[in-house]
Coordinates of C-alpha atoms and ligand atoms in Angstrom, one line a residue:
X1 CA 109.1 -100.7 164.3
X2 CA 110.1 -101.8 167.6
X3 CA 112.0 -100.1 170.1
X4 CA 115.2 -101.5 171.0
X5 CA 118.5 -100.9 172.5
X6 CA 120.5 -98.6 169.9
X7 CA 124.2 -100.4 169.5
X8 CA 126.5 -97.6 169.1
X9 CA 128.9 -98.0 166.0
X10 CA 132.1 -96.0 165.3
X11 CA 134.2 -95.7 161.8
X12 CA 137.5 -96.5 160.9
X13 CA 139.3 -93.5 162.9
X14 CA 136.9 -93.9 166.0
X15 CA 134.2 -91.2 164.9
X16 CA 130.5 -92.5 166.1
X17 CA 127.7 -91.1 164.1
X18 CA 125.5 -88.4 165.6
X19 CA 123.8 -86.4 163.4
X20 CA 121.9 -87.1 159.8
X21 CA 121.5 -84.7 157.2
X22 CA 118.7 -85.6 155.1
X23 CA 118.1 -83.6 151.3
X24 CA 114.3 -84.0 150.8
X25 CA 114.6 -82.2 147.3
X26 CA 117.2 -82.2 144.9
X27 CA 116.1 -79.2 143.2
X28 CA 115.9 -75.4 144.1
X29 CA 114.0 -72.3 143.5
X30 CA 117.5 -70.3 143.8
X31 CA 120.4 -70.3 141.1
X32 CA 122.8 -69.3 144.3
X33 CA 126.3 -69.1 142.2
X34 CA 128.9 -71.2 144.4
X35 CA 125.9 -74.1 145.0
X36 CA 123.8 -74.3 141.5
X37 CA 125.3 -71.7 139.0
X38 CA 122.3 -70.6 136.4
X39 CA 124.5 -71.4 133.3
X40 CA 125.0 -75.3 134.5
X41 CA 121.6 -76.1 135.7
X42 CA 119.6 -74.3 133.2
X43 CA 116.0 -75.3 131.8
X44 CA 117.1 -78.7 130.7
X45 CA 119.1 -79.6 133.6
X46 CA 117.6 -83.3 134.5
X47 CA 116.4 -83.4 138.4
X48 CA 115.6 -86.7 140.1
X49 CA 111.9 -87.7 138.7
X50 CA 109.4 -88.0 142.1
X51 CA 109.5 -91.7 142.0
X52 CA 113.1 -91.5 141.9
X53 CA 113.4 -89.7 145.6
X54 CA 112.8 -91.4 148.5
X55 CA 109.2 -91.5 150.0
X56 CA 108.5 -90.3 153.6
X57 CA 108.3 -93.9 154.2
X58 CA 111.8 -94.6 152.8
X59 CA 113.5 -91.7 154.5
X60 CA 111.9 -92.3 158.4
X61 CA 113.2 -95.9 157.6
X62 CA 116.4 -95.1 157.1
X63 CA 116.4 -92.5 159.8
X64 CA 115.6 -95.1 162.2
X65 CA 118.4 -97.5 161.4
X66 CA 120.6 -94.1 161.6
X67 CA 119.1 -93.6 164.9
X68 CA 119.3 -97.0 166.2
X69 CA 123.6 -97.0 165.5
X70 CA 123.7 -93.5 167.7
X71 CA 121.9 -90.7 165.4
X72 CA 119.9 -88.0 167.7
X73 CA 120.4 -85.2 165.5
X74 CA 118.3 -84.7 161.9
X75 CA 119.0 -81.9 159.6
X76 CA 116.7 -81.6 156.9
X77 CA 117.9 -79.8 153.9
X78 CA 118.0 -80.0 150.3
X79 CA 118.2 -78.1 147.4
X80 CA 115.3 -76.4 149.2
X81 CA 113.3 -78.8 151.6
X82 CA 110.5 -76.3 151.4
X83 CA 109.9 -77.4 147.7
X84 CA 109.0 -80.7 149.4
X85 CA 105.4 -81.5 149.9
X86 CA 103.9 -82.1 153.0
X87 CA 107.2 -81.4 154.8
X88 CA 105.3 -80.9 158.6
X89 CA 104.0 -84.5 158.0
X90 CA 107.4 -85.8 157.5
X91 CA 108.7 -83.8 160.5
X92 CA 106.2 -85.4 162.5
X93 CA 107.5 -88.6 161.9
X94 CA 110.9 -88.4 162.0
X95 CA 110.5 -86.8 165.5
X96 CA 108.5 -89.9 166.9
X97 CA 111.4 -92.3 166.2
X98 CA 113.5 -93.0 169.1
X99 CA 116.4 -92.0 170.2
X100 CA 116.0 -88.2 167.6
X101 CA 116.2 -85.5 170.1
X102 CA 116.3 -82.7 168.0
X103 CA 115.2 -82.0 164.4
X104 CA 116.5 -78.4 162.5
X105 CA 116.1 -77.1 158.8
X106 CA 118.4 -75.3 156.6
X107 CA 116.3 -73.1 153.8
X108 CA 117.0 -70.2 151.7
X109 CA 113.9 -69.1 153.8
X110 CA 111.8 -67.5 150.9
X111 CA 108.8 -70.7 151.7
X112 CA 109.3 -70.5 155.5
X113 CA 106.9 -67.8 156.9
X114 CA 103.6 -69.5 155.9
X115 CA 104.8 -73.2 156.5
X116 CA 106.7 -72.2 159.4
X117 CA 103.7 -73.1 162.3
X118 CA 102.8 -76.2 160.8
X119 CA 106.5 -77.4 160.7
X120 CA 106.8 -76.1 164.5
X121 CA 103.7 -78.1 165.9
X122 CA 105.1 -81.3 164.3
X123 CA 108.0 -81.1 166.2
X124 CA 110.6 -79.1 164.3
X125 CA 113.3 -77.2 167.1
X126 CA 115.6 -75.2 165.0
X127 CA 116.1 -73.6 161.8
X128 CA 119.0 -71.9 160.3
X129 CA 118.3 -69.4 157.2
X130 CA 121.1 -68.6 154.9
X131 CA 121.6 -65.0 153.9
X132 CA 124.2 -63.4 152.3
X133 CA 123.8 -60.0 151.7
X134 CA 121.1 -57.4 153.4
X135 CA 121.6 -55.1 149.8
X136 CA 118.5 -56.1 147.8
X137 CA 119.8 -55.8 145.0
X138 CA 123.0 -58.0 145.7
X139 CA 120.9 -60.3 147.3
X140 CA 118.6 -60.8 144.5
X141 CA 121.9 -61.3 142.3
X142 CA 123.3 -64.0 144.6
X143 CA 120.5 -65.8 144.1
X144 CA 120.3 -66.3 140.6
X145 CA 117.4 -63.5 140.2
X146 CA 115.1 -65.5 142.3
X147 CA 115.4 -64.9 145.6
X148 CA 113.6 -61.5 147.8
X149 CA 115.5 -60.4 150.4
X150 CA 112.6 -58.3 152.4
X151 CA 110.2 -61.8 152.6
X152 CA 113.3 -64.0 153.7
X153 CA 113.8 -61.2 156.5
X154 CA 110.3 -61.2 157.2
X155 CA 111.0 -65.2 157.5
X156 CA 113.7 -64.3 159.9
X157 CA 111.4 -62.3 162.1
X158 CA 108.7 -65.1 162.1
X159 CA 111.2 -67.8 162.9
X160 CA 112.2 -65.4 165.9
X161 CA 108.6 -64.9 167.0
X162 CA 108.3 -68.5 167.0
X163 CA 108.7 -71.2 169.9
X164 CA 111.7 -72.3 168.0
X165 CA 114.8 -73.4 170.1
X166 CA 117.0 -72.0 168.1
X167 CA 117.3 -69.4 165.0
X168 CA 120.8 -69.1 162.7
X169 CA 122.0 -67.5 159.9
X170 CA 124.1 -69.2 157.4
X171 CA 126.5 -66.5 155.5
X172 CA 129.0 -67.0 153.1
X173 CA 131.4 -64.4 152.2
X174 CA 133.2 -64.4 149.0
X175 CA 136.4 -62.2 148.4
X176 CA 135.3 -59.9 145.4
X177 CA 131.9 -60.4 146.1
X178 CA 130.1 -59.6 149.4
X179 CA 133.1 -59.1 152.2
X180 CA 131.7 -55.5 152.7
X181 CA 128.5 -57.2 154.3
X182 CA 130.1 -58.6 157.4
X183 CA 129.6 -55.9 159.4
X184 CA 125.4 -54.6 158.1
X185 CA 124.9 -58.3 158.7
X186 CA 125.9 -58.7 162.4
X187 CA 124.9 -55.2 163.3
X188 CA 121.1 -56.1 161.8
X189 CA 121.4 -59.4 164.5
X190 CA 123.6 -58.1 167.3
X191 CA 121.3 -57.7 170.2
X192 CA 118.5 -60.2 169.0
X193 CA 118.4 -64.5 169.7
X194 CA 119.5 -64.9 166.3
X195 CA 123.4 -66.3 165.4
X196 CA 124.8 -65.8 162.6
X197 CA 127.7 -68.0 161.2
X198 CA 129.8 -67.5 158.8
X199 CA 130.8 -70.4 156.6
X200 CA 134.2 -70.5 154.4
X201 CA 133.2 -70.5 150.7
X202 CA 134.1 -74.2 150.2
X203 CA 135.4 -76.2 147.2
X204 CA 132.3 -78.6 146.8
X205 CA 131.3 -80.2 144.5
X206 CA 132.8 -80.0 140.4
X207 CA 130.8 -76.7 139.1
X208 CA 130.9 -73.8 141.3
X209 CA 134.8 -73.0 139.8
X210 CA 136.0 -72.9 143.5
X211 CA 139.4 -70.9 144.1
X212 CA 141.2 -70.6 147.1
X213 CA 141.8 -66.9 146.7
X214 CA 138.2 -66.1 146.8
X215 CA 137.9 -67.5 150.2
X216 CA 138.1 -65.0 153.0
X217 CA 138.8 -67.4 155.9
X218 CA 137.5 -66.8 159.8
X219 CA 140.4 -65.1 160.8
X220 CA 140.0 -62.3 158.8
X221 CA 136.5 -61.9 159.0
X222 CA 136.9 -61.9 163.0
X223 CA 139.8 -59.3 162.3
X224 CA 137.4 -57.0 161.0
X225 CA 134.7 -57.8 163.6
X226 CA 137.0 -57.2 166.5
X227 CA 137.7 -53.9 165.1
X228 CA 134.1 -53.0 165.8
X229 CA 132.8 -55.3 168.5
X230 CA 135.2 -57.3 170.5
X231 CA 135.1 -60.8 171.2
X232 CA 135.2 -63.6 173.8
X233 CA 135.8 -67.1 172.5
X234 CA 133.2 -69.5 173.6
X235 CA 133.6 -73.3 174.3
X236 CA 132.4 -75.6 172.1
X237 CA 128.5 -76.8 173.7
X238 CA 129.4 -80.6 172.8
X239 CA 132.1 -82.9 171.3
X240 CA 132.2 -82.5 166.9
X241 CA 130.4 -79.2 167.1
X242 CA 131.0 -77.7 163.7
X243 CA 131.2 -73.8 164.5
X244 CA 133.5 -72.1 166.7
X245 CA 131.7 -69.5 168.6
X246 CA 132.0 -66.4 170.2
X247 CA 130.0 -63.7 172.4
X248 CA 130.2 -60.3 171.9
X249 CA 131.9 -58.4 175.1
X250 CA 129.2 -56.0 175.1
X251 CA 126.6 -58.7 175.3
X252 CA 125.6 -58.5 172.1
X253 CA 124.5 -62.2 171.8
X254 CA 126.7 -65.0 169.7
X255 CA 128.4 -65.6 166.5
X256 CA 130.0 -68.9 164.8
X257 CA 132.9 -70.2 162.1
X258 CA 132.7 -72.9 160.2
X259 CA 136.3 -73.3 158.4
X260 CA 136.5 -75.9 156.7
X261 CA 139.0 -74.6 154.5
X262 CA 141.4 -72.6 157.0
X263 CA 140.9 -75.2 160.6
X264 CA 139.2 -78.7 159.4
X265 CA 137.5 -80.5 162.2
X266 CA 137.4 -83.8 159.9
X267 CA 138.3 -85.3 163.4
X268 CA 135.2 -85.1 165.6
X269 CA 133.0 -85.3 162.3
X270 CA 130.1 -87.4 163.5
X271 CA 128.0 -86.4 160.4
X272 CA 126.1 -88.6 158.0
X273 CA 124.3 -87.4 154.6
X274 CA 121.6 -88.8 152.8
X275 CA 120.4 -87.5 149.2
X276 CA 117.2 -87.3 148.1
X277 CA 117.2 -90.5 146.1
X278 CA 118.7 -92.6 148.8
X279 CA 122.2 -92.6 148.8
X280 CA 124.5 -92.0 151.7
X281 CA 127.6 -90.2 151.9
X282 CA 129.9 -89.8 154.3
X283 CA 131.6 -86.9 153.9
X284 CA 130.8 -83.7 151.8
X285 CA 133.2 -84.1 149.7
X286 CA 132.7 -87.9 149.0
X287 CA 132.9 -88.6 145.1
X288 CA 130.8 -91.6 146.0
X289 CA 127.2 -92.5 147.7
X290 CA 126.0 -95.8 148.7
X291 CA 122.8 -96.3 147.9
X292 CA 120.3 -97.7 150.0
X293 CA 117.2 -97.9 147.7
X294 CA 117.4 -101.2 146.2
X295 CA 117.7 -103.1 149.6
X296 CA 114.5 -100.6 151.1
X297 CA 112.1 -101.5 147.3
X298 CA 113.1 -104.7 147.8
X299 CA 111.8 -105.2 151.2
X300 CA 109.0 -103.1 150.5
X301 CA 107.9 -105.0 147.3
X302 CA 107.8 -108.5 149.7
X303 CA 105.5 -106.3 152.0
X304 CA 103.5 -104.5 149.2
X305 CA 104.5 -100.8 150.5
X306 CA 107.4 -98.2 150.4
X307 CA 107.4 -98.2 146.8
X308 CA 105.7 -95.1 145.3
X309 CA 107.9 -92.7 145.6
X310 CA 104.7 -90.4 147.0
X311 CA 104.3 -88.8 149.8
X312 CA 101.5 -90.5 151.0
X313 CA 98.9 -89.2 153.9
X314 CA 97.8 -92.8 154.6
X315 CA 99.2 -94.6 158.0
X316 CA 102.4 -96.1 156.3
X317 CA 102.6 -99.7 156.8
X318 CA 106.0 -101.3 158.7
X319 CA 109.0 -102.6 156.7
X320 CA 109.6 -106.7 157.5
X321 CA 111.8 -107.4 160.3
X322 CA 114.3 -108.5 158.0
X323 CA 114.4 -105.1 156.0
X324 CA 114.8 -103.4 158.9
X325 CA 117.6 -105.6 160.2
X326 CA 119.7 -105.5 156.8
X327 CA 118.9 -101.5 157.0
X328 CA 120.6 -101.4 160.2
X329 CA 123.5 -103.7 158.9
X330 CA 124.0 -101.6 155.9
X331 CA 124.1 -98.9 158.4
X332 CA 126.4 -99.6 160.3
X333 CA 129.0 -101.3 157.3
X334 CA 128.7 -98.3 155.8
X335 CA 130.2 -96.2 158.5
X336 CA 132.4 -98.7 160.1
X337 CA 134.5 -98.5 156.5
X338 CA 134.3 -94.8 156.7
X339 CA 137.9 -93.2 156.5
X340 CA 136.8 -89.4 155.0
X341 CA 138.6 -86.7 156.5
X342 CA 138.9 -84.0 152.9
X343 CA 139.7 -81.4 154.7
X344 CA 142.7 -82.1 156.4
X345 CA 143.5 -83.4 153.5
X346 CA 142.2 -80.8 151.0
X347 CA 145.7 -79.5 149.0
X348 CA 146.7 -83.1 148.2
X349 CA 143.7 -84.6 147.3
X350 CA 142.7 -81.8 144.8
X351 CA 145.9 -82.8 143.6
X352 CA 145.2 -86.1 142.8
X353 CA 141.6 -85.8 141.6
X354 CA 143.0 -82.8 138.9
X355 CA 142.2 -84.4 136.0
X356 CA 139.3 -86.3 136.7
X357 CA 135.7 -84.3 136.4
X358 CA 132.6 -85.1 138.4
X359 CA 134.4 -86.3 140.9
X360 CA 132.6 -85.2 144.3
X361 CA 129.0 -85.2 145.2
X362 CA 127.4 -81.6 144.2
X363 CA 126.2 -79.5 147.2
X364 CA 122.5 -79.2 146.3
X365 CA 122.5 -83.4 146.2
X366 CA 123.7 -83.2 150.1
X367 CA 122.7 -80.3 151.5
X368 CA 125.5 -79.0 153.4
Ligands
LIG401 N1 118.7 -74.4 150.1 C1 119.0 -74.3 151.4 C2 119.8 -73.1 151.8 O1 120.3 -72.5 151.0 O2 119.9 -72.9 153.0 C3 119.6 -75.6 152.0 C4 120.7 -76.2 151.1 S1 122.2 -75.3 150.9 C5 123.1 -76.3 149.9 C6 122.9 -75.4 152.6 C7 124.0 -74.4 152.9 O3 125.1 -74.6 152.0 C8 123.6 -72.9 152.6 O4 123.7 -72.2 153.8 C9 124.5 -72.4 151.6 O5 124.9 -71.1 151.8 C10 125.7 -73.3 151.8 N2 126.6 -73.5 150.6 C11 126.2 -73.9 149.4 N3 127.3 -73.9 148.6 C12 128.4 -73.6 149.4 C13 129.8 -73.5 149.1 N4 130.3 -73.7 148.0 N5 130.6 -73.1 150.2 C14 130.0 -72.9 151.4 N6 128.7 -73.0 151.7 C15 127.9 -73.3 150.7
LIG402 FE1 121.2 -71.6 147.0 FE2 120.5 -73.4 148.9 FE3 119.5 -73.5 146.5 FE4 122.0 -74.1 146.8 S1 120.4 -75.2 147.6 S2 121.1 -72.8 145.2 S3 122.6 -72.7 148.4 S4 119.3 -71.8 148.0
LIG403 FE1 133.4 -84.3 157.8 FE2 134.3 -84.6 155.3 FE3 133.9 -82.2 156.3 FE4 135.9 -83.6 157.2 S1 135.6 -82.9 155.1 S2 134.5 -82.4 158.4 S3 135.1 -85.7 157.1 S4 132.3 -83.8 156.0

């Protein structure tokens, strides 16, 4: 594909696009309750079939339309992106196009350790880990049974060891459920490059039975922490930065928020998502995608590529120069229409949505 100057495109309430959250796998080797609960997707619970998620060929295509309307930031996530094939190779790709500056990972971790250096060399710069609880046995719980808390710290460690930019912890406390490991969990990262952020247990998706009174919001989580280990806000490091931070006073290194439920920031949200089988969303909370497939197979069927579905090793051939101008115009009419802002507008839209069901996009389709 050519290089060419990116044209910078804006939605409906002046939000340019910056950042691209890409699932690469739909399922998950955790049942973590508040994201895939065991009971709903059980043995018979129908995942996308391979040729129904998009092929590394599909997903750099669309990252480079992304890219050319402002995108410099990739997220790769999932379900669990690990469970992907070949991930490093896609890496390696999506790093090459222009205008990506930086490309980070959200896992559960329990894959990371061994794929970790080949995901580095091909140009991977962050990764955040999600952890909420250092109790074993709670951990193992909160994952559905399936997760081991000891090789996901090990992961951790590796991660650290590594010439990674940057290393994060994803946390999510629950009221009734794991609020008595704020403090084990910063004390096990004070002093070392890692951050750890807390994220408000959020209503997404239709099958996590979400209730505002089990969220413990940022305010009283810092309470507690500023009992312990006072804090210095920090500003944010650039405009739509999701997590308010802070620095330890002792210099003890940095935390974050993310609050979606008790401060939105719907008004600097520059983010994008696409799921695994080629839909974009807009917003988290979105109840509907638009997918991008049938424009890519169709191009790709004129040209005799991008239509497997596999992950292949072979040099992948370009798309026409007409598929890759409609990809840009779908692009960029997709976010120019964009009016999302959910949580601002949380209270009255669950409201309205009541008696629906399936009404928003599940979280292991998007990938947080
Ligand atoms: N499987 C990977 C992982 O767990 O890191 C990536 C996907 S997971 C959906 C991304 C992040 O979403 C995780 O940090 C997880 O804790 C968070 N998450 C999932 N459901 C959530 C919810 N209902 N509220 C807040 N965060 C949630
Ligand atoms: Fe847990 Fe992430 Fe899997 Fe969801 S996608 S069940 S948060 S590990
Ligand atoms: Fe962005 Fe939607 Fe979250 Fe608001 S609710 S910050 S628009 S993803």
């Amino acid at each position: 594909m050519s290089a060419t100057t990116p044209q910078a495109v804006t939605d409906r309430l002046g939000r340019p696009v910056r950042d691209l959250r890409i699932s690469v796998m739909d399922t998950c080797n955790y049942r973590c309750p508040y994201c895939m609960p065991a009971e709903k997707f059980d043995d018979n619970y129908q995942f996308l079939r391979p040729h129904q998620r998009l092929s590394f060929d599909e997903i750099v295509a669309i990252a480079e339309a992304f890219a050319y309307h402002g995108v410099n930031k990739l997220r790769l996530t999932g379900g669990e992106p690990l469970l992907r094939k070949n991930l490093p190779q896609l890496v390696q790709r999506l790093n090459a196009i222009d205008g990506i500056e930086d490309i980070a990972l959200t896992t559960n971790g329990l894959l990371l350790s061994r794929q970790l250096p080949d995901l580095v060399a091909a140009g991977l710069k962050r990764v955040t880990i999600s952890l909420d609880s250092l109790d074993a046995e709670q951990y193992r719980r909160l994952s559905g049974n399936r997760g081991d808390l000891h090789t996901v710290l090990r992961a951790i460690d590796t991660a650290v060891a590594s010439p990674l930019q940057s290393v994060k912890v994803n946390c999510v406390i629950q009221r009734g459920v794991n609020e008595q490991q704020v403090l084990p969990i910063l004390e096990r990262f004070r002093h070392t490059p890692v951050v750890v952020r807390f994220i408000e247990f959020m209503d997404v998706g239709n099958k996590n039975d979400w209730h505002r009174e089990q969220v413990i919001t940022a305010a009283e989580i810092l309470e507690v922490i500023q009992a312990h280990w006072p804090l210095l806000p920090l500003k944010p490091n650039y405009r739509g930065e999701v997590a308010s931070r802070y620095a330890y006073a002792d210099g003890g290194g940095e935390i974050g928020f993310i609050t979606s439920i008790s401060q939105p920031f719907c008004g600097d949200c520059s983010r994008a998502r696409l799921s695994a089988d080629g839909k974009v969303y807009t917003c988290l909370f979105s109840s509907r995608g638009h997918d991008l497939r049938p424009l890519l197979r169709a191009g790709a069927d004129a040209k005799g590529s991008h239509s497997t579905g596999a992950d292949s090793l072979k040099e992948p051939r370009p798309l026409s120069d007409s598929t890759v101008a409609a990809l840009r115009q779908a692009v960029a009419d997709i976010w120019a229409r964009r009016t999302d802002r959910y949580s601002e507008k949380r209270s009255e839209l669950r409201q309205s949505r009541r008696n629906k069901t399936s009404n928003k996009i599940e979280m292991y389709v998007i990938g947080g």
